[in-house]
mmCIF file of C-alpha atoms in Angstrom:
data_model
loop_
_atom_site.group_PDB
_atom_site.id
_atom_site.type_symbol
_atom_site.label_atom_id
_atom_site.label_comp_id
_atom_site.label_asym_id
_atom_site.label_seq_id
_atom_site.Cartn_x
_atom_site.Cartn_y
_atom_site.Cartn_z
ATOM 1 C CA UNK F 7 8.004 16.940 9.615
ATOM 2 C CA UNK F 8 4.327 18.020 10.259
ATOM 3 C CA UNK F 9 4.113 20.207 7.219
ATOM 4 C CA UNK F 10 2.551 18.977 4.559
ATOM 5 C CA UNK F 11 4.557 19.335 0.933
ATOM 6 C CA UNK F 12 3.107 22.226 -1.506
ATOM 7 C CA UNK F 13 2.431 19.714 -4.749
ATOM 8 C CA UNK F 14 2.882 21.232 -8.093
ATOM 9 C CA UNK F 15 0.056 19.600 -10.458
ATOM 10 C CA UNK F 16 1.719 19.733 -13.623
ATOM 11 C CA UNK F 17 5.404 18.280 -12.010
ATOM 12 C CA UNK F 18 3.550 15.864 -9.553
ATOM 13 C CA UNK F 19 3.633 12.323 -9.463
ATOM 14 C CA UNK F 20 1.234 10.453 -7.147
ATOM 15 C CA UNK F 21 1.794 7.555 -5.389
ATOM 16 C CA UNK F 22 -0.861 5.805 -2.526
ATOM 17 C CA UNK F 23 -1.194 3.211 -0.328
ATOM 18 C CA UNK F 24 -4.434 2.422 0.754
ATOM 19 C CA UNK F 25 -5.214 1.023 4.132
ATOM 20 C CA UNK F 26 -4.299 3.446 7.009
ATOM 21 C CA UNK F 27 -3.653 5.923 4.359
ATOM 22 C CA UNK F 28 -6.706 6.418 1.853
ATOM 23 C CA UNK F 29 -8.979 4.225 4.588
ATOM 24 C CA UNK F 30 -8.864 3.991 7.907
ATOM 25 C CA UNK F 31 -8.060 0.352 9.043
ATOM 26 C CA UNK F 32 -10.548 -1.859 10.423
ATOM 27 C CA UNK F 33 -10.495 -4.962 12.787
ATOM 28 C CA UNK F 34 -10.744 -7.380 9.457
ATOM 29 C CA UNK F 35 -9.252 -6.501 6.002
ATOM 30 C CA UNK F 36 -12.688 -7.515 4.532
ATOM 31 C CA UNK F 37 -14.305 -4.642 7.242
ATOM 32 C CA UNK F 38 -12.393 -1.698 5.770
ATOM 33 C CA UNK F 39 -15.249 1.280 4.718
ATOM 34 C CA UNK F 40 -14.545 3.061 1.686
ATOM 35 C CA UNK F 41 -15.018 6.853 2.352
ATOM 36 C CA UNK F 42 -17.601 9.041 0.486
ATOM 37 C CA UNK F 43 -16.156 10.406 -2.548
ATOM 38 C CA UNK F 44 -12.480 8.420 -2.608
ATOM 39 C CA UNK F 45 -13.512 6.961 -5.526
ATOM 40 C CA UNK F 46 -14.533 10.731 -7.089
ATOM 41 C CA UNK F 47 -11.115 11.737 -5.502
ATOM 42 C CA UNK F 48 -9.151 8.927 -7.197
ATOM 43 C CA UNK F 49 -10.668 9.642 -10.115
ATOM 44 C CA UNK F 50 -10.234 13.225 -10.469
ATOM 45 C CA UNK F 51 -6.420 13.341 -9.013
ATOM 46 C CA UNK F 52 -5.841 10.648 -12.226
ATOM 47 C CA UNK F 53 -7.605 13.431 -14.320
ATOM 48 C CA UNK F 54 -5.822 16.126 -12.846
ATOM 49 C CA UNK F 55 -2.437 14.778 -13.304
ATOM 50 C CA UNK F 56 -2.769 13.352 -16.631
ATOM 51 C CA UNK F 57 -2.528 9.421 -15.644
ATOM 52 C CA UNK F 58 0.343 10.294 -13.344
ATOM 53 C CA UNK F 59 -0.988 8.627 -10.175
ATOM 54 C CA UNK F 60 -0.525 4.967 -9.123
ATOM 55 C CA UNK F 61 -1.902 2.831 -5.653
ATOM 56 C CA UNK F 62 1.025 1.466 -4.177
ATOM 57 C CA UNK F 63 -0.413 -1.380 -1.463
ATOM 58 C CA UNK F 64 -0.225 -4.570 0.094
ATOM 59 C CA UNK F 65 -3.433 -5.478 -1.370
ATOM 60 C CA UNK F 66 -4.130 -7.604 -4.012
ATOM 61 C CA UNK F 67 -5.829 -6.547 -6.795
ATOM 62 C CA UNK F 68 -8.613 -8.915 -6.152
ATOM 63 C CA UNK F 69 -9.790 -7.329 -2.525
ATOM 64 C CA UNK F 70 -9.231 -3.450 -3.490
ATOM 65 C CA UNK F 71 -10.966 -4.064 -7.247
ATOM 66 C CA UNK F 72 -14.706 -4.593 -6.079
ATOM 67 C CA UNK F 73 -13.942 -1.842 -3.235
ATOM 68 C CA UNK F 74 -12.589 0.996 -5.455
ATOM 69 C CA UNK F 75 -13.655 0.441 -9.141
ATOM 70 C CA UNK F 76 -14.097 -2.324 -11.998
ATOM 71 C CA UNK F 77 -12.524 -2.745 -14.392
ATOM 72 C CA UNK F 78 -9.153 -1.375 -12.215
ATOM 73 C CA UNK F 79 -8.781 2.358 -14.084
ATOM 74 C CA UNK F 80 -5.159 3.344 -12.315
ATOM 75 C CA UNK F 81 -1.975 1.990 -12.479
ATOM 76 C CA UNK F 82 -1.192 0.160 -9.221
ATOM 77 C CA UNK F 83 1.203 -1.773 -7.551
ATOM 78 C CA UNK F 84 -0.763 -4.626 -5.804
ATOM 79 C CA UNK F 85 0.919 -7.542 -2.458
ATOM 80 C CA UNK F 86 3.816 -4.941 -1.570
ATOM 81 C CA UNK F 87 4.813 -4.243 -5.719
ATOM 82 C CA UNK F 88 5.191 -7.878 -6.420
ATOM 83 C CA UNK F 89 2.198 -7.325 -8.900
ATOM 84 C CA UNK F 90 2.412 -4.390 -11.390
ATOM 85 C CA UNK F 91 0.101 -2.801 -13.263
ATOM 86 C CA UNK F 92 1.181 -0.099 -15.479
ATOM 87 C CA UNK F 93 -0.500 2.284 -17.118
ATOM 88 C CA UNK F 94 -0.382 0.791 -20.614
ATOM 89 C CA UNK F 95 -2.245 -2.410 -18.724
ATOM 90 C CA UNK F 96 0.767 -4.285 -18.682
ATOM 91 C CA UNK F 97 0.604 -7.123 -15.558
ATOM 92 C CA UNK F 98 3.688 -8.262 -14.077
ATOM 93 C CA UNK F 99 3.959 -10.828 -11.186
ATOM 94 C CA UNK F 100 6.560 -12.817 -9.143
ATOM 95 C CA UNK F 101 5.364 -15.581 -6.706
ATOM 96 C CA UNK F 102 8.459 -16.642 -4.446
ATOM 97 C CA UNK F 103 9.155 -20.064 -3.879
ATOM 98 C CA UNK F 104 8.464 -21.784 -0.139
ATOM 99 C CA UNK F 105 5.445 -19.517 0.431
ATOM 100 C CA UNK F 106 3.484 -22.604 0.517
ATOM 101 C CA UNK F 107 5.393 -23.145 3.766
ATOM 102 C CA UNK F 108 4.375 -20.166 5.405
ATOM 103 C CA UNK F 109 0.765 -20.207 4.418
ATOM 104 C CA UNK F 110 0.630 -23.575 5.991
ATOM 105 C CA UNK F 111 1.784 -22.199 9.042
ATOM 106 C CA UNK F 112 -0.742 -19.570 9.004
ATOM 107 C CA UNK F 113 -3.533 -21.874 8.373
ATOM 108 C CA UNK F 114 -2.547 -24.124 11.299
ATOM 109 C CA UNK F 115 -2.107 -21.266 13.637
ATOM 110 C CA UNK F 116 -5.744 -20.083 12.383
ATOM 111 C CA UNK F 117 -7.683 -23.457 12.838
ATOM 112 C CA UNK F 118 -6.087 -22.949 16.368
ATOM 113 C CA UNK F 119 -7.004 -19.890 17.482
ATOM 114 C CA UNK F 120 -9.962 -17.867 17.194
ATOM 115 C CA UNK F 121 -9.144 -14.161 16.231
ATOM 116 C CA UNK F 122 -6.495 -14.738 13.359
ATOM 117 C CA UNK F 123 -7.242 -14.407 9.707
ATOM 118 C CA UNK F 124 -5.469 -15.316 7.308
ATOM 119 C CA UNK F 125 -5.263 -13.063 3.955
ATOM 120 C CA UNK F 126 -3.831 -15.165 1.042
ATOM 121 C CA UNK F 127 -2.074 -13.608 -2.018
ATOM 122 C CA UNK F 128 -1.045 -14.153 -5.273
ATOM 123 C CA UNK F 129 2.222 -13.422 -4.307
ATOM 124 C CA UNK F 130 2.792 -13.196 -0.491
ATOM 125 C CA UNK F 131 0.159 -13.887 2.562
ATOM 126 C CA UNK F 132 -0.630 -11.682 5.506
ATOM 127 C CA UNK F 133 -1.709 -12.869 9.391
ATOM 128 C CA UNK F 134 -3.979 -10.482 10.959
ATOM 129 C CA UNK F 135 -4.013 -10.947 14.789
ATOM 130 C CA UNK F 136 -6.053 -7.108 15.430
ATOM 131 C CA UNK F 137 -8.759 -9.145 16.476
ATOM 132 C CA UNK F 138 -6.053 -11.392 18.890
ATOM 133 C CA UNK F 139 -3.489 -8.858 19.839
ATOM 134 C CA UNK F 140 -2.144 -11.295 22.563
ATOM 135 C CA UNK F 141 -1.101 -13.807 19.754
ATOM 136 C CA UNK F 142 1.275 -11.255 18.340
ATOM 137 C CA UNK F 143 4.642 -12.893 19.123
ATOM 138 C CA UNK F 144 3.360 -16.479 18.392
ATOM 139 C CA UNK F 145 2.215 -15.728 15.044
ATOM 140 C CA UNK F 146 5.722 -13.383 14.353
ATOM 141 C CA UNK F 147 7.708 -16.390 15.665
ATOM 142 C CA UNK F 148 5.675 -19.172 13.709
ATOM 143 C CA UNK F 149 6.076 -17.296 10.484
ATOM 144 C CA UNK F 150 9.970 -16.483 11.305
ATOM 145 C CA UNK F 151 10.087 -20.401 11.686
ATOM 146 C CA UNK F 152 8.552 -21.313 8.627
ATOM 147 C CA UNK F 153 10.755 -19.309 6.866
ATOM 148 C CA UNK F 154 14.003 -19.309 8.664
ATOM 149 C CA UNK F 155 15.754 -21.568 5.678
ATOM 150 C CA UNK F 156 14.409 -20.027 2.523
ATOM 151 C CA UNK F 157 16.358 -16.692 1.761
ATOM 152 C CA UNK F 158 13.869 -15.426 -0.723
ATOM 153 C CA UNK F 159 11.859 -14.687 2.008
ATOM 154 C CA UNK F 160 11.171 -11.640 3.949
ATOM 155 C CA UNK F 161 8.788 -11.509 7.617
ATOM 156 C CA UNK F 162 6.964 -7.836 7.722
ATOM 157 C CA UNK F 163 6.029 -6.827 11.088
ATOM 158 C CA UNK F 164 3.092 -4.183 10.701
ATOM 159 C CA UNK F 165 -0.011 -2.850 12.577
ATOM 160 C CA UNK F 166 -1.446 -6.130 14.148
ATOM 161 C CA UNK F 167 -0.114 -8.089 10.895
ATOM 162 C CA UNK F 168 2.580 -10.082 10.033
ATOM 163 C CA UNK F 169 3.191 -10.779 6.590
ATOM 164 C CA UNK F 170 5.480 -12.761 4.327
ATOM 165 C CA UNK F 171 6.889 -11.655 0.733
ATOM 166 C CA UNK F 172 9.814 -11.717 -1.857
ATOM 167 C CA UNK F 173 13.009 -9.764 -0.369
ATOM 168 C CA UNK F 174 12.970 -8.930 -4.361
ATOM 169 C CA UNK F 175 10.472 -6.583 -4.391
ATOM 170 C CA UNK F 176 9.306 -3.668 -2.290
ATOM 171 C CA UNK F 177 6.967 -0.465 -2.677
ATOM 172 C CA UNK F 178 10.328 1.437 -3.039
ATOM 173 C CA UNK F 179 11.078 -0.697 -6.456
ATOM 174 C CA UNK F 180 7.567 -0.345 -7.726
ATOM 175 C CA UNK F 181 8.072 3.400 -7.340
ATOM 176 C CA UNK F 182 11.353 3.410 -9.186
ATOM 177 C CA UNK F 183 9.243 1.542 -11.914
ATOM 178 C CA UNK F 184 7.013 3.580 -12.500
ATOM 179 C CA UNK F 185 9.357 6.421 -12.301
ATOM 180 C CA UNK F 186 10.741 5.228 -15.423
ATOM 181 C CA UNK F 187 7.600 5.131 -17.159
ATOM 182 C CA UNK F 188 5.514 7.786 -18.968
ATOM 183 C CA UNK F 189 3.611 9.711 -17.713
ATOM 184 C CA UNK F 190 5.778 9.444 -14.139
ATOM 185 C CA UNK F 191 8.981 10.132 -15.785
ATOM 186 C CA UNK F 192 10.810 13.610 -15.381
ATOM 187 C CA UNK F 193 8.039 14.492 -12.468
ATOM 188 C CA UNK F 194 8.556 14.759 -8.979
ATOM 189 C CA UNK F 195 7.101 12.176 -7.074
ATOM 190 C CA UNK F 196 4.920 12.357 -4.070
ATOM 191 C CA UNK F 197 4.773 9.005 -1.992
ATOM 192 C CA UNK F 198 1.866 8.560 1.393
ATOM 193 C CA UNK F 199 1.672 5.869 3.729
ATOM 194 C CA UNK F 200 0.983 4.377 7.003
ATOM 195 C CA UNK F 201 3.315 1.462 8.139
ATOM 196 C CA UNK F 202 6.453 -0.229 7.835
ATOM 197 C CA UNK F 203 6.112 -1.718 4.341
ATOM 198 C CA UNK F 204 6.010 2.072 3.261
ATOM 199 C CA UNK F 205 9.385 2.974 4.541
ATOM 200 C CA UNK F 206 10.645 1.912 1.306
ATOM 201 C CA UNK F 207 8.658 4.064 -0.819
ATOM 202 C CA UNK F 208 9.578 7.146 1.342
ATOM 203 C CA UNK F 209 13.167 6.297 0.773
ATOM 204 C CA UNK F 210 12.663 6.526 -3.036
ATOM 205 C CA UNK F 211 10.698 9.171 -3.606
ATOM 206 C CA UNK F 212 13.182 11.469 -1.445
ATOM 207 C CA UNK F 213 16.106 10.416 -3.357
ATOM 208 C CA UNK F 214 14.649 11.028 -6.338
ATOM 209 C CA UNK F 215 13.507 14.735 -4.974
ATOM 210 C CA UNK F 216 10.285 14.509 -4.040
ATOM 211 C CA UNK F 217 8.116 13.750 -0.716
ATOM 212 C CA UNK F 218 7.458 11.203 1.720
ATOM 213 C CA UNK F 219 4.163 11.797 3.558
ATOM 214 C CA UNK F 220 3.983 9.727 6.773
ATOM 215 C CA UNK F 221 0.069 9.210 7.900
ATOM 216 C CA UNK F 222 -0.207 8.733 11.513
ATOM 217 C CA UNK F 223 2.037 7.560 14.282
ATOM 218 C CA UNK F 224 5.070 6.081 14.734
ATOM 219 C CA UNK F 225 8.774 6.821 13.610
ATOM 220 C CA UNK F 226 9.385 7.333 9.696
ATOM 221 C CA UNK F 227 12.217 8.500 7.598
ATOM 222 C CA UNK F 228 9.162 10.386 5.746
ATOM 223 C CA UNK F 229 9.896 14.177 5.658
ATOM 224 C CA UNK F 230 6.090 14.853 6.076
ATOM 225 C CA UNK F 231 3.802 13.770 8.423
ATOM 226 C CA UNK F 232 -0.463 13.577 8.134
ATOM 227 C CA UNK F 233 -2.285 13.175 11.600
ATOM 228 C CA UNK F 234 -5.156 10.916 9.587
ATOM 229 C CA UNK F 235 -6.599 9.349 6.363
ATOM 230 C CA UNK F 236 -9.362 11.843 6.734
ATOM 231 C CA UNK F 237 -6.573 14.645 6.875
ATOM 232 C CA UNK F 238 -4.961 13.043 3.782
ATOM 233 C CA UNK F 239 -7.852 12.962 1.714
ATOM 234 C CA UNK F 240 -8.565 16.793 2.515
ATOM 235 C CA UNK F 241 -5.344 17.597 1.520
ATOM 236 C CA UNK F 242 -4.965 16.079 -1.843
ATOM 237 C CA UNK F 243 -8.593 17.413 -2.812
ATOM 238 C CA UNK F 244 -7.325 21.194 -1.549
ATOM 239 C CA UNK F 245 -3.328 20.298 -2.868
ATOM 240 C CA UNK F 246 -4.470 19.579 -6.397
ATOM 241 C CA UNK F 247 -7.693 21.320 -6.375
ATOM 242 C CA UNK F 248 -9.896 18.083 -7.385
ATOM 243 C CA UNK F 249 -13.641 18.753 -6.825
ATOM 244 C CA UNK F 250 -15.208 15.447 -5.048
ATOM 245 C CA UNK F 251 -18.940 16.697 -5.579
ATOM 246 C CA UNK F 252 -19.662 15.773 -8.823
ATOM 247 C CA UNK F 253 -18.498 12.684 -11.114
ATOM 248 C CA UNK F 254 -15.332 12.441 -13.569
#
């Protein structure tokens, strides 16, 4: 599990989350750093594999796009694949119903206690308690309340977050999406993340014969494993020979 897959540029297709796997993760979601040259790297991975690359995160599209790049250049799959962009520009969303509940929840917990923050969504919400790591059960079992009766729902237990979504959709479908899609279709696809809400995408990937790359700690059904983001990024600039020194 600690070797790294051999990628084959012309057969590759690329699939990235962002925080813990592209960035490292920071105390606040607004506090993440974007790395020198990840936006070169992005860029010239996209290049290299003729459009075949997508972000795959928990993000929405309206935190990552002033971070990374604007207008949004890659197809992406933004709030845990709920929101779609696809290389053609095509936007798909699906806001669940009774998420209203749970982001009321959230905000009460948050006028309460000093530490939380709350990270609204178009399509989901996340509770960050990195900053409060002894409110960890309280905000997991206020969330699991809120949504105990609505079985649209799903509670995501991460690093220091707890999030709420759609049981519809999941990295893992977003992937198979794509995969259907030129120019992902008929290439073997290559899938890294960091947490739980990845697990998915490492399931799909493998079935479909290609590579799960787990970055981090912690137990994964990824086939590969990455000690770092800093590894990661070294590897995909030496993998698929993208120079990061000078601009697309």
């Amino acid at each position: 599990m600690n070797t790294l897959p051999r990628p084959m540029a012309e057969r590759s297709a690329l699939f990235l989350d962002f925080d813990g796997t592209l960035a490292d993760l920071a105390q606040r979601p607004d506090a993440v750093l974007i790395p020198p040259a990840l936006v070169l790297l992005l860029h010239g991975l996209h290049q290299r594999l003729d459009g075949a690359l997508a972000l795959v995160t928990g993000r929405a599209r309206e935190d990552l796009e002033p971070m990374l790049a604007s207008p949004w250049p890659w197809p992406a799959a933004f709030e845990h694949g709920a929101v779609r962009l696809s290389v053609h520009g095509g936007l798909t969303a699906a806001r669940p119903d009774g998420l209203t509940r749970a982001i009321d929840a959230a905000d009460d917990l948050v006028a309460r206690h000093s530490g939380l923050v709350l990270e609204r969504k178009q399509t989901s919400m996340s509770l960050h308690f990195r900053l409060a790591p002894a409110l960890e059960a309280l905000c997991v079992d206020t969330l699991a309340r809120a949504i105990a009766d609505d079985p649209g729902l799903q509670l995501l237990h991460g690093k220091a977050v707890v999030e709420v979504k759609s049981n519809r959709v999941s990295k893992g479908l977003a992937i198979e999406a794509f995969m259907q899609e030129a120019p992902f279709a008929g290439r073997v696809p290559l899938f890294a993340g960091d947490d739980v809400t990845d697990e998915s995408g490492f399931d799909v990937v493998q079935r479909l014969g290609g590579s799960g790359i787990k970055v981090g700690e912690g137990p994964s059904r990824a086939r590969h494993r990455c000690p770092s983001p800093e590894a990661l990024r070294a590897w995909l600039a030496d993998a698929f020979f993208v120079n990061t020194t000078t601009a697309p």
